[in-house]
Short mmCIF file of C-alpha atoms and ligand atoms in Angstrom, two decimals:
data_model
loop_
_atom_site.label_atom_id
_atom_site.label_comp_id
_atom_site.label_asym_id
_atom_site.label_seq_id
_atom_site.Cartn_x
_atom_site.Cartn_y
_atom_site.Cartn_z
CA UNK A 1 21.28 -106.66 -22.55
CA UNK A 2 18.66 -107.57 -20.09
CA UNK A 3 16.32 -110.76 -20.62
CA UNK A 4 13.07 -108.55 -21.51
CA UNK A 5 15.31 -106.59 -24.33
CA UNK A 6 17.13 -109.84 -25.54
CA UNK A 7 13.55 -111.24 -25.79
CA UNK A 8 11.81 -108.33 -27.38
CA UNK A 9 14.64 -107.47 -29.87
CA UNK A 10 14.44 -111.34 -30.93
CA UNK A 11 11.23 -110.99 -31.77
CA UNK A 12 10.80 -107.72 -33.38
CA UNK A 13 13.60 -109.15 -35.63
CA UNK A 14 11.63 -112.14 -36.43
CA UNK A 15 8.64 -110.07 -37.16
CA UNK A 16 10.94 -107.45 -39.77
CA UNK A 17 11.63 -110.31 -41.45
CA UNK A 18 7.85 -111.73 -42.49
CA UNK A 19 9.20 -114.68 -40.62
CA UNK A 20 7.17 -114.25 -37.24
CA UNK A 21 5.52 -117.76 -36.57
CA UNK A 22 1.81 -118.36 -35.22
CA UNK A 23 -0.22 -121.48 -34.29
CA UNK A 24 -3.83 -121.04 -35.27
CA UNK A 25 -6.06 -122.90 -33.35
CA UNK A 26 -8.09 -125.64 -35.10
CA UNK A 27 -10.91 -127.49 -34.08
CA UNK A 28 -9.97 -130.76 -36.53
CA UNK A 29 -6.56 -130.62 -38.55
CA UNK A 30 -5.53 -134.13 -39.55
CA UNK A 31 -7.63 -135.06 -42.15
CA UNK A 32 -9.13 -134.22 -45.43
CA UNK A 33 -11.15 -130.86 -43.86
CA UNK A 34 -9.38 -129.05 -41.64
CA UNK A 35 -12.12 -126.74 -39.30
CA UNK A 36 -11.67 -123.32 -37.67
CA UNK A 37 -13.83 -121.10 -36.24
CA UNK A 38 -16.71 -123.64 -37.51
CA UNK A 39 -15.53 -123.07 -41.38
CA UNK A 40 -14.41 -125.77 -43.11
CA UNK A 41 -11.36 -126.04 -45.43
CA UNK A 42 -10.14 -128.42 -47.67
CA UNK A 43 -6.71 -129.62 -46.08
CA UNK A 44 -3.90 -129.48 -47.84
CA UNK A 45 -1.08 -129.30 -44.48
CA UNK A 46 -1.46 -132.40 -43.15
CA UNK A 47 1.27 -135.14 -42.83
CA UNK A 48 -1.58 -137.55 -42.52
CA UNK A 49 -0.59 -139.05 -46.44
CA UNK A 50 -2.76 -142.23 -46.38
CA UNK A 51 -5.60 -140.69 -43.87
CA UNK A 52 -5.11 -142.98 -41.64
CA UNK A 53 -5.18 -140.72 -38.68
CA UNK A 54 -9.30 -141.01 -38.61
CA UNK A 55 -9.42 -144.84 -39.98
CA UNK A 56 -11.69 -146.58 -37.61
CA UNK A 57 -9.98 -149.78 -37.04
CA UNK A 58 -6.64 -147.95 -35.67
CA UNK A 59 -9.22 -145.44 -33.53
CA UNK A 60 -11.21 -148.37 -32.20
CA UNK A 61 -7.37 -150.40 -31.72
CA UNK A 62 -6.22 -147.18 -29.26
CA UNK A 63 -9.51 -147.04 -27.48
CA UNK A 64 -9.56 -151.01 -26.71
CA UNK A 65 -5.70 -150.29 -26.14
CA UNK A 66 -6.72 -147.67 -23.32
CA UNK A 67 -9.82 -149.94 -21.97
CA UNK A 68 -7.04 -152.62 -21.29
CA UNK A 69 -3.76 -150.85 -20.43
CA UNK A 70 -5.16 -147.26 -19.53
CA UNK A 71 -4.18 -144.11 -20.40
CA UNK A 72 -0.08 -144.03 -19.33
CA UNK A 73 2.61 -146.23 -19.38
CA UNK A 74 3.57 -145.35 -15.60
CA UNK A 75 7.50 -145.47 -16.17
CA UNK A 76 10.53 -145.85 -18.47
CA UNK A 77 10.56 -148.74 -20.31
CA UNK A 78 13.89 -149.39 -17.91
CA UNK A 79 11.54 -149.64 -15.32
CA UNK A 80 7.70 -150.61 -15.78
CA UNK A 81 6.61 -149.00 -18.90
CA UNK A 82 8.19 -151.59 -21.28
CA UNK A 83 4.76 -153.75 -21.68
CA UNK A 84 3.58 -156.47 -24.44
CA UNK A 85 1.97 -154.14 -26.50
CA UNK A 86 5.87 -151.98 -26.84
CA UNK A 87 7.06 -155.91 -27.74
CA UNK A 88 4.69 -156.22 -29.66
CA UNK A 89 4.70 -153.58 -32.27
CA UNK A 90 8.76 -153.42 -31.88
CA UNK A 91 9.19 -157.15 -32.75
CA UNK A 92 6.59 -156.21 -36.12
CA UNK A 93 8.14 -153.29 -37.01
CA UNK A 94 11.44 -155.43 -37.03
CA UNK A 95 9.50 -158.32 -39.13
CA UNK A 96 8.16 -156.00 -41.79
CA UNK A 97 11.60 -153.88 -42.16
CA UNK A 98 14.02 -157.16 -42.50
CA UNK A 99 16.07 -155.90 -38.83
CA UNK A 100 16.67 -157.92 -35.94
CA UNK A 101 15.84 -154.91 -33.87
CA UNK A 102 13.11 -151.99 -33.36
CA UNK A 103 13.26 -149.67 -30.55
CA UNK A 104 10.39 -147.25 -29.65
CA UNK A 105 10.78 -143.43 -29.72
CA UNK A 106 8.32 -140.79 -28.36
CA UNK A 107 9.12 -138.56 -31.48
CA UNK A 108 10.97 -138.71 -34.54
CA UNK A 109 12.75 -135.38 -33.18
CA UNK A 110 13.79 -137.53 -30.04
CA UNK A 111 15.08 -140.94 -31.88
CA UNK A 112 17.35 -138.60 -33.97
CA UNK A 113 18.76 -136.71 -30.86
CA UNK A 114 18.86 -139.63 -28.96
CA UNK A 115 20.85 -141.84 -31.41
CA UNK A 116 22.97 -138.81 -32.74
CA UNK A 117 23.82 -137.98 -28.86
CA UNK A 118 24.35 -142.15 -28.16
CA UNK A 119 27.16 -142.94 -31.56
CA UNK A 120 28.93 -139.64 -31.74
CA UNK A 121 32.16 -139.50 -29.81
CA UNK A 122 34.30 -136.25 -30.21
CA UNK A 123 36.94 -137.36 -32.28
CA UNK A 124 34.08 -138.30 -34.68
CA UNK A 125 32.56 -136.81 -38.13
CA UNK A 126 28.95 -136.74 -38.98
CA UNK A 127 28.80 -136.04 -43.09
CA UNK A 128 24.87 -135.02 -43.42
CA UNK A 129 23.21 -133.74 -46.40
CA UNK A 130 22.59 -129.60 -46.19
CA UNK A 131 18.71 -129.99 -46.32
CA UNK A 132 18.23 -132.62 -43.54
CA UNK A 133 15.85 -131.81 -41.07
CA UNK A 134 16.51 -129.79 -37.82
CA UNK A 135 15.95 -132.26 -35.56
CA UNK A 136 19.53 -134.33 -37.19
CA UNK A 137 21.12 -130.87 -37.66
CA UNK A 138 20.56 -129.70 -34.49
CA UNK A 139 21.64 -132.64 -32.84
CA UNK A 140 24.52 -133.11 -34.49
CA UNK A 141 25.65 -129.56 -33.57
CA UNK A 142 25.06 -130.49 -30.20
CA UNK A 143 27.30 -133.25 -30.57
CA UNK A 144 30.50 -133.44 -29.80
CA UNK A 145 31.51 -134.76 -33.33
CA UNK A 146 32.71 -132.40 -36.12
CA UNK A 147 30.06 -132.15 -38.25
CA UNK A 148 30.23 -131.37 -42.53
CA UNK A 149 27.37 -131.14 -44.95
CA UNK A 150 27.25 -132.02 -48.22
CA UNK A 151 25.36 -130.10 -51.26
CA UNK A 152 22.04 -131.73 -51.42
CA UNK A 153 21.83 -135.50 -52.76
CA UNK A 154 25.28 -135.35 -54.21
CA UNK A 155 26.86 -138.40 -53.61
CA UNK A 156 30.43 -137.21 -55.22
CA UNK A 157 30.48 -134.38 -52.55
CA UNK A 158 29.61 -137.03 -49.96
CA UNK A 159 32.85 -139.00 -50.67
CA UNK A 160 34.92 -136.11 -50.83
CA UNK A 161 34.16 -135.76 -47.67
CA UNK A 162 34.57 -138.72 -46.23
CA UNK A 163 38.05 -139.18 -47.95
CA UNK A 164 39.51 -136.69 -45.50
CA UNK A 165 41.24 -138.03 -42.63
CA UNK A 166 38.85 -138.92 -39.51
CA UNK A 167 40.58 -140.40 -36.07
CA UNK A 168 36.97 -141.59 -34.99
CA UNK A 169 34.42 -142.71 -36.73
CA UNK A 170 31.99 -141.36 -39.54
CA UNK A 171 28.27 -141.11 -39.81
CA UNK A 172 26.64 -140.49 -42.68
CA UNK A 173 22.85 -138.32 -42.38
CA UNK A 174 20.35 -138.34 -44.70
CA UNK A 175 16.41 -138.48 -45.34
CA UNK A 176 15.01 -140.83 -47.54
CA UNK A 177 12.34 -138.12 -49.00
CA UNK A 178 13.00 -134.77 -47.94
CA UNK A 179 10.35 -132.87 -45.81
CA UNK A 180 10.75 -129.43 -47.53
CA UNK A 181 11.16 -130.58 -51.59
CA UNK A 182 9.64 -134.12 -51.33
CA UNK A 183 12.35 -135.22 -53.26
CA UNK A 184 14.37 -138.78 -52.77
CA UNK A 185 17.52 -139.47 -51.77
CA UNK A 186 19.89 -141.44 -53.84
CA UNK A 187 20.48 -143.90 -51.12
CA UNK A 188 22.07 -146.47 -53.35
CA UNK A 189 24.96 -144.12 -54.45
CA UNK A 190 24.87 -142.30 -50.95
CA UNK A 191 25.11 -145.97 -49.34
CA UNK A 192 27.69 -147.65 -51.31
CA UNK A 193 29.75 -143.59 -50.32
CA UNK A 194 29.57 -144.50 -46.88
CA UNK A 195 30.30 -147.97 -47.23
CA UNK A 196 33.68 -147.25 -48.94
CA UNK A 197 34.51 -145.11 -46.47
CA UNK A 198 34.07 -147.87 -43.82
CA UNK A 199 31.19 -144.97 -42.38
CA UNK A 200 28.28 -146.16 -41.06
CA UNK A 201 24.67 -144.60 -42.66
CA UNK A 202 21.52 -143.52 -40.29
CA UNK A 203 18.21 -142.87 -42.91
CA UNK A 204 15.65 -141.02 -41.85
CA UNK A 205 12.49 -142.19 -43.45
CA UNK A 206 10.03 -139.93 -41.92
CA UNK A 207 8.01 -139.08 -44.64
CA UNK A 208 9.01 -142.45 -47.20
CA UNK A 209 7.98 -144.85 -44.70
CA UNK A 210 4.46 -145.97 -44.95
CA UNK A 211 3.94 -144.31 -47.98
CA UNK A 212 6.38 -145.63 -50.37
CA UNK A 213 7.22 -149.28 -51.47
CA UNK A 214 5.85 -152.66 -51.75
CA UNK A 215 3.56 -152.70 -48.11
CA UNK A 216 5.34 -149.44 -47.33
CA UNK A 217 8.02 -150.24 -46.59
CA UNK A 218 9.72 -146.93 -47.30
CA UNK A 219 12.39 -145.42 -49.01
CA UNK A 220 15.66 -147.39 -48.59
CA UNK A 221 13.93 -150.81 -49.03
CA UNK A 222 12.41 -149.20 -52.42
CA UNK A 223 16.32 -148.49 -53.66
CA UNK A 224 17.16 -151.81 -51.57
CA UNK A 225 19.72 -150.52 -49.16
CA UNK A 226 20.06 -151.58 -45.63
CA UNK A 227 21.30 -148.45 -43.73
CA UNK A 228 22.98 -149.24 -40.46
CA UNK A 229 20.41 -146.70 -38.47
CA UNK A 230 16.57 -146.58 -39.89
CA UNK A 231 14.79 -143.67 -38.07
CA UNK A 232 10.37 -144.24 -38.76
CA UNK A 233 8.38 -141.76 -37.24
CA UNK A 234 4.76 -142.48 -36.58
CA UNK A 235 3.22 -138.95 -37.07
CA UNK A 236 2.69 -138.96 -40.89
CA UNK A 237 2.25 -142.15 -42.91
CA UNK A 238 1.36 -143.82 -39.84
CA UNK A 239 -1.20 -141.32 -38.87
CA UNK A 240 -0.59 -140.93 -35.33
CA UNK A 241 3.21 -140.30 -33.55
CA UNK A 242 6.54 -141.67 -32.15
CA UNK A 243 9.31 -143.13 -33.88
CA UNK A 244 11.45 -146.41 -34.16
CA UNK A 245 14.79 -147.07 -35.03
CA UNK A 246 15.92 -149.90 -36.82
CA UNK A 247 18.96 -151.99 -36.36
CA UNK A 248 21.39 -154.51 -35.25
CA UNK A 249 20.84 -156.63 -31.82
CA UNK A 250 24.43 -155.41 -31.04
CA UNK A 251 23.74 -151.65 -31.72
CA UNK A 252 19.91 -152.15 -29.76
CA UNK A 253 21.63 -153.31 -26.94
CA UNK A 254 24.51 -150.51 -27.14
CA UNK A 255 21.29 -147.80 -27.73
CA UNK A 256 19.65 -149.39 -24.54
CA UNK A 257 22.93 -148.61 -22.40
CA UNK A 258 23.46 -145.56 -23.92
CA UNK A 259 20.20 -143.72 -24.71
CA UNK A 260 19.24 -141.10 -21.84
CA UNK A 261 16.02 -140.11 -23.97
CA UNK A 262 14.93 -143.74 -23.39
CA UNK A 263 16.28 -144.36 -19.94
CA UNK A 264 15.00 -141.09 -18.47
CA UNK A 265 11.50 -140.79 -19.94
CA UNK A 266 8.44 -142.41 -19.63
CA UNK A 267 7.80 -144.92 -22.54
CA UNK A 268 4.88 -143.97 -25.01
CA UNK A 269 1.34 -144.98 -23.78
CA UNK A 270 0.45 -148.67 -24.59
CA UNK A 271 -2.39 -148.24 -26.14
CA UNK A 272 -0.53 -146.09 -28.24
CA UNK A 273 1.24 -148.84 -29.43
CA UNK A 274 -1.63 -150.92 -29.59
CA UNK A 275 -2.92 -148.25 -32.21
CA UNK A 276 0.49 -148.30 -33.95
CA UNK A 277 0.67 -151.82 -34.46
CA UNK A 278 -3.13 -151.76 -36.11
CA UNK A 279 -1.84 -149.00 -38.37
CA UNK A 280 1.16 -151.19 -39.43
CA UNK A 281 -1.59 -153.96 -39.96
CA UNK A 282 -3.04 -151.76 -42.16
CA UNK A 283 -0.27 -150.24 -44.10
CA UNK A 284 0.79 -154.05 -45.13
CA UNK A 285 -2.42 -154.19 -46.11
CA UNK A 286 -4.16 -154.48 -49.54
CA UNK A 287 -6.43 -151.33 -47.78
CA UNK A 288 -2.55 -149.75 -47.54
CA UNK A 289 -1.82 -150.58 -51.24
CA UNK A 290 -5.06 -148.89 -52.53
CA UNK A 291 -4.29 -145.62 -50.11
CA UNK A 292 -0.48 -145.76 -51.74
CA UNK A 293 -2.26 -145.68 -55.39
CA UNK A 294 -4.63 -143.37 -54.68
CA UNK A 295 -1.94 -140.96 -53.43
CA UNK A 296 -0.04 -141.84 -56.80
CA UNK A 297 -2.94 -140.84 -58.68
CA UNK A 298 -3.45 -137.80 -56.55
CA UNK A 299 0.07 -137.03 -56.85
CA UNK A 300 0.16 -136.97 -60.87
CA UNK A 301 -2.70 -135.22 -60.96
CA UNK A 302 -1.27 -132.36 -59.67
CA UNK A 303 2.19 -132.27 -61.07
CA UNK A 304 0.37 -132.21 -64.33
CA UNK A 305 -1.54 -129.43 -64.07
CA UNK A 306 0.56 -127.57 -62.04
CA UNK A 307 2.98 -128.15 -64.92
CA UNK A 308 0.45 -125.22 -66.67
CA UNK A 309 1.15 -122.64 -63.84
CA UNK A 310 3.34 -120.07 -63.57
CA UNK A 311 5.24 -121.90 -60.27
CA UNK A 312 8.42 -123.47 -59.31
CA UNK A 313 8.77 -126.70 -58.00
CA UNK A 314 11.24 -129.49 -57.23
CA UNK A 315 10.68 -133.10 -59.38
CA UNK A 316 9.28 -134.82 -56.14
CA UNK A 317 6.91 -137.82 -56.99
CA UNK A 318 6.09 -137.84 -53.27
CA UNK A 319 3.34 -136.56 -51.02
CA UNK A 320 4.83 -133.31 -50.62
CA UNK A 321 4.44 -131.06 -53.46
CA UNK A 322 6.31 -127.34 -53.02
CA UNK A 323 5.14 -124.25 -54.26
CA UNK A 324 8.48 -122.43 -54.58
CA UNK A 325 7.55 -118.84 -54.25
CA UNK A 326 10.89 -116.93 -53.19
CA UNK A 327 10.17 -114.26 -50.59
CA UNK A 328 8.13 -114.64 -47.48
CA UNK A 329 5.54 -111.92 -47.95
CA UNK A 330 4.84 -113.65 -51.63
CA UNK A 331 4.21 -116.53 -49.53
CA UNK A 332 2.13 -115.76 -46.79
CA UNK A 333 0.16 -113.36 -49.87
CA UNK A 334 -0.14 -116.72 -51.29
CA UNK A 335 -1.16 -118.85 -48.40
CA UNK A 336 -3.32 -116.05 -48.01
CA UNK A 337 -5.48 -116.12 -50.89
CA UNK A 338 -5.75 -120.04 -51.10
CA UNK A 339 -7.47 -119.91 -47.48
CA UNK A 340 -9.80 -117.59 -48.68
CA UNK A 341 -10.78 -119.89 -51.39
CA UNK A 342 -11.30 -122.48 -48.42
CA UNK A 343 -7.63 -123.89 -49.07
CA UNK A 344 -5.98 -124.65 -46.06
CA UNK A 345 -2.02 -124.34 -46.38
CA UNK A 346 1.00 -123.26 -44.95
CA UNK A 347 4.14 -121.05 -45.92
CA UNK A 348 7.13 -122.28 -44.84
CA UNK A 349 10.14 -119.71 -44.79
CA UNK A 350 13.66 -119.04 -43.81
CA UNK A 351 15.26 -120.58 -41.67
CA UNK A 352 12.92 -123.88 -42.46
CA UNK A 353 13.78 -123.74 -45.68
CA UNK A 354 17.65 -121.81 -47.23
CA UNK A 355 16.76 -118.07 -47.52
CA UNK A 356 15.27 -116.72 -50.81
CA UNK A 357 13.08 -119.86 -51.13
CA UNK A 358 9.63 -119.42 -49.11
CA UNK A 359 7.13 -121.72 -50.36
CA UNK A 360 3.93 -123.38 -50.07
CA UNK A 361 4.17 -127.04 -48.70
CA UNK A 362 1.53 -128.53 -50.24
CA UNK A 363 0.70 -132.57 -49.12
CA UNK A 364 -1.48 -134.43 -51.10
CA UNK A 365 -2.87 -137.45 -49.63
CA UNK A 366 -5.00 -140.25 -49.70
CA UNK A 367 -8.28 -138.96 -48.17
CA UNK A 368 -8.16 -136.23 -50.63
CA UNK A 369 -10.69 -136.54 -53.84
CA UNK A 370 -9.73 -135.91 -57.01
CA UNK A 371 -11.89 -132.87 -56.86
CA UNK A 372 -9.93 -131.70 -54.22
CA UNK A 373 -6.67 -131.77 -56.10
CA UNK A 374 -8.64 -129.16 -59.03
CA UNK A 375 -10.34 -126.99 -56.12
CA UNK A 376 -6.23 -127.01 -55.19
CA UNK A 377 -4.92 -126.39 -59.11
CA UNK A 378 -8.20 -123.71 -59.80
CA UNK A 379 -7.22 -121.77 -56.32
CA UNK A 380 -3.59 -121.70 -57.46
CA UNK A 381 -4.53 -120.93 -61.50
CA UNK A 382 -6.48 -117.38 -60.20
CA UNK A 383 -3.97 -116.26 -57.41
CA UNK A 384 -1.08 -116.61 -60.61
CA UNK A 385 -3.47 -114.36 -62.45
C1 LIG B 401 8.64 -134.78 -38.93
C2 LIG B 401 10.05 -135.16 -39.01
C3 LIG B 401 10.77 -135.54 -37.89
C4 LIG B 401 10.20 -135.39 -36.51
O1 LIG B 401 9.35 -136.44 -36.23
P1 LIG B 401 8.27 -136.24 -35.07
O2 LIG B 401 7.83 -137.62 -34.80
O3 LIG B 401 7.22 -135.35 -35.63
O4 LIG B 401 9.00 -135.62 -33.92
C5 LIG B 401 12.04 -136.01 -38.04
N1 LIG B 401 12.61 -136.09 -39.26
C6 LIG B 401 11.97 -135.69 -40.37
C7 LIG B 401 12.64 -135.79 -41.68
C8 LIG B 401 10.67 -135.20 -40.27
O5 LIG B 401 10.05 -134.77 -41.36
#
C-alpha cells in the first residue's frame, strides 16, 4: 500500500466508525465559560477542578516569573535550564508530599514515558491495571518489559499476577482516580499486592492530586500509602501543566542518569515554575480547602440528581462524573444536544475508553455555581426525554 492509501484508508476507517476526532477552536476553554465563535457556554470539559487556571495570584506569579527569568529556560536542566525557581518548587513539592525527592516533568505523558523507559529492563514485568491511561500503556508497550494487566481495581487479580515467576523485576501501574470513570483506586490493597511480591508501585495521581486530601495532597496520601514512584501532573488540579515525580534520593539520582526525556529537552520555563509553586501555595491553602468543598458540594449535587435520570454511571465521588451512553453516535447525539443548550462537553469513545462504552466526561469543578450543576442536570433531564 502506498503512504497516501495507508493514510486515507486509516482515516475513512476512523470516520465509519463515529470515532473520527476534531479540535474545535476556542477562544477561552479553561474555565467556568468556555467561548467559541463569540458564544458562550457553560464548561463542563475542563480539567481545571479548583479553577485555578484564571486565579490571579498564580497569573500575576507567572507574569512576575517571566519579568524576572523571561520567557525560556535556554537549556536542559543538565545544562543551564535547572534554575532556583525548578529548586524551588521541586524541594516544595517534596515538603508537602513527605519524599526526599521531586523531579520536574514537561508533561504528565512525558514523566510516565520517561520513568517507564528509565526502570524497565527486559527481563522485567510491568502488572498495570486495564484502564490506566495511554500515556503508562503505551509506554510500557514500548518497553522492553513484558507487560500484564489486571481487571480494573482488583487487587486479587493483581497478586495472581505477580505470583508468577519474574527473573527481573516487577512494577506495579496504577492511577489513583481514573481519568475515564473518576473512580479510586484501592491503593491500600493494591500496595500491600505489590509489596508482597517484593514489586515496586508507580501511582499516577493526575487527577487526585490537588483535589483530594487534607491540603491536596492526593490520592495515595488520602488511603496513606507511600508508592515507590508518585507521578503529579500540573495540567488539572494545578491549573496550568507539567508533571513531577516523587521519590527516593537514590532513585532521583538513578532517574537523573537515566532519563533521556530530561537530559535531552529543554527544562520547563521558570516562570512556569514560579506559577506552579504559587498554585501549590494555594492548594495548601485554606483558599484550596474551600475550592476542595465547593467541588464536594458540586459533586453531590449532581450524583443526586442524576440519580433521577435515565443514565449510567460509575460510583466516582471525584471531579469526573461519566455519562455512560454505549455507542458513539448516542454520544456525539448527546454531546450534541447539551451544546445546543449552551453545555459545553465532550464524548469520549473507543479506543479512549473499552468499546461499547462511549460516554460523556463530564468535570465538575470549583468555579462552577450551583446553578450551573442544574443548567447541567435540566440539559441532561430533556435530551433523556
Ligand atoms: C492527563 C493525564 C496524563 C497526562 O498528563 P499531561 O500533563 O496532560 O501530559 C497522565 N496520566 C493521567 C492519568 C492523565 O489523566
Amino acid at each position: 500500500m502506498t503512504w497516501q492509501a495507508r493514510i486515507h484508508s486509516a482515516l475513512d476507517a476512523r470516520r465509519a466508525l463515529d470515532a473520527y476526532r476534531e479540535r474545535r477552536v476556542v477562544e477561552n476553554g479553561a474555565g467556568r465559560f468556555l467561548t467559541r465563535e463569540g458564544q458562550q457556554f457553560c464548561n463542563f470539559s475542563s480539567n481545571d477542578y479548583l479553577g485555578l487556571s484564571q486565579h490571579p495570584q498564580i497569573v500575576h506569579a507567572w507574569q512576575q516569573g517571566a519579568e524576572r527569568y523571561g520567557v525560556g529556560s535556554g537549556g536542559s536542566g543538565h545544562v543551564s535550564g535547572y534554575t532556583t525557581a525548578h529548586q524551588a518548587l521541586e524541594e516544595s513539592l517534596a515538603d508537602w508530599l513527605g519524599y526526599p525527592r521531586a523531579l520536574l516533568f514537561i508533561s504528565g505523558f512525558a514523566a510516565n514515558q520517561a520513568v517507564i523507559a528509565a526502570m524497565m529492563g527486559k527481563d522485567d514485568r510491568i502488572v498495570a491495571d486495564r484502564l490506566s491511561h495511554a500515556s503508562l500503556l503505551e509506554a510500557a508497550n514500548l518497553s522492553p518489559a513484558q507487560l500484564r494487566r489486571f481487571a480494573h481495581n482488583e487487587a486479587a487479580q493483581l497478586s495472581a499476577l505477580l505470583d508468577k515467576p519474574c527473573a527481573g523485576q516487577q512494577l506495579v501501574v496504577t492511577e489513583g482516580v481514573f481519568s475515564m470513570d473518576g473512580d479510586s483506586a484501592p491503593l491500600r490493597a493494591i500496595y500491600d499486592a505489590a509489596t508482597q511480591h517484593n514489586a515496586w508501585l508507580m501511582v499516577d495521581d493526575a487527577h487526585g492530586i490537588g483535589a483530594l486530601g487534607d491540603e491536596g495532597r492526593g490520592s495515595a496520601h488520602e488511603q496513606k500509602v507511600k508508592p515507590e514512584l508518585l507521578v503529579v501532573t500540573f495540567g488539572k488540579g494545578f491549573g496550568a501543566s507539567g508533571a513531577a515525580v516523587l521519590c527516593s534520593d537514590a532513585v532521583a539520582e538513578y532517574l537523573l542518569q537515566f532519563t533521556r526525556h530530561l537530559i535531552y529537552s529543554t527544562s520547563m520555563p521558570p516562570a512556569q515554575a514560579v506559577a506552579l509553586s504559587a498554585s501549590l501555595a494555594v492548594i495548601r491553602s485554606a483558599d484550596g480547602a474551600e475550592r476542595r468543598a465547593r467541588l464536594a458540594h458540586h459533586v453531590h449535587r449532581f450524583r443526586q440528581g442524576l440519580h433521577h435520570l435515565p443514565f449510567q454511571s460509575t460510583d466516582s465521588l471525584s471531579a469526573i462524573q461519566p455519562v455512560i451512553v454505549g455507542e458513539n453516535g448516542r454520544a456525539l447525539a448527546l454531546a450534541q444536544s447539551l451544546r445546543d443548550r449552551g453545555i459545553w462537553v465532550t464524548a469520549i469513545r473507543p479506543p479512549t475508553v473499552p468499546a461499547g462504552t462511549a460516554r460523556l466526561r463530564l468535570t465538575l469543578t470549583a468555579a462552577h455555581e450551583d446553578q450551573d450543576i442544574d443548567a447541567l442536570l435540566e440539559a441532561l433531564h430533556v435530551a433523556s426525554q
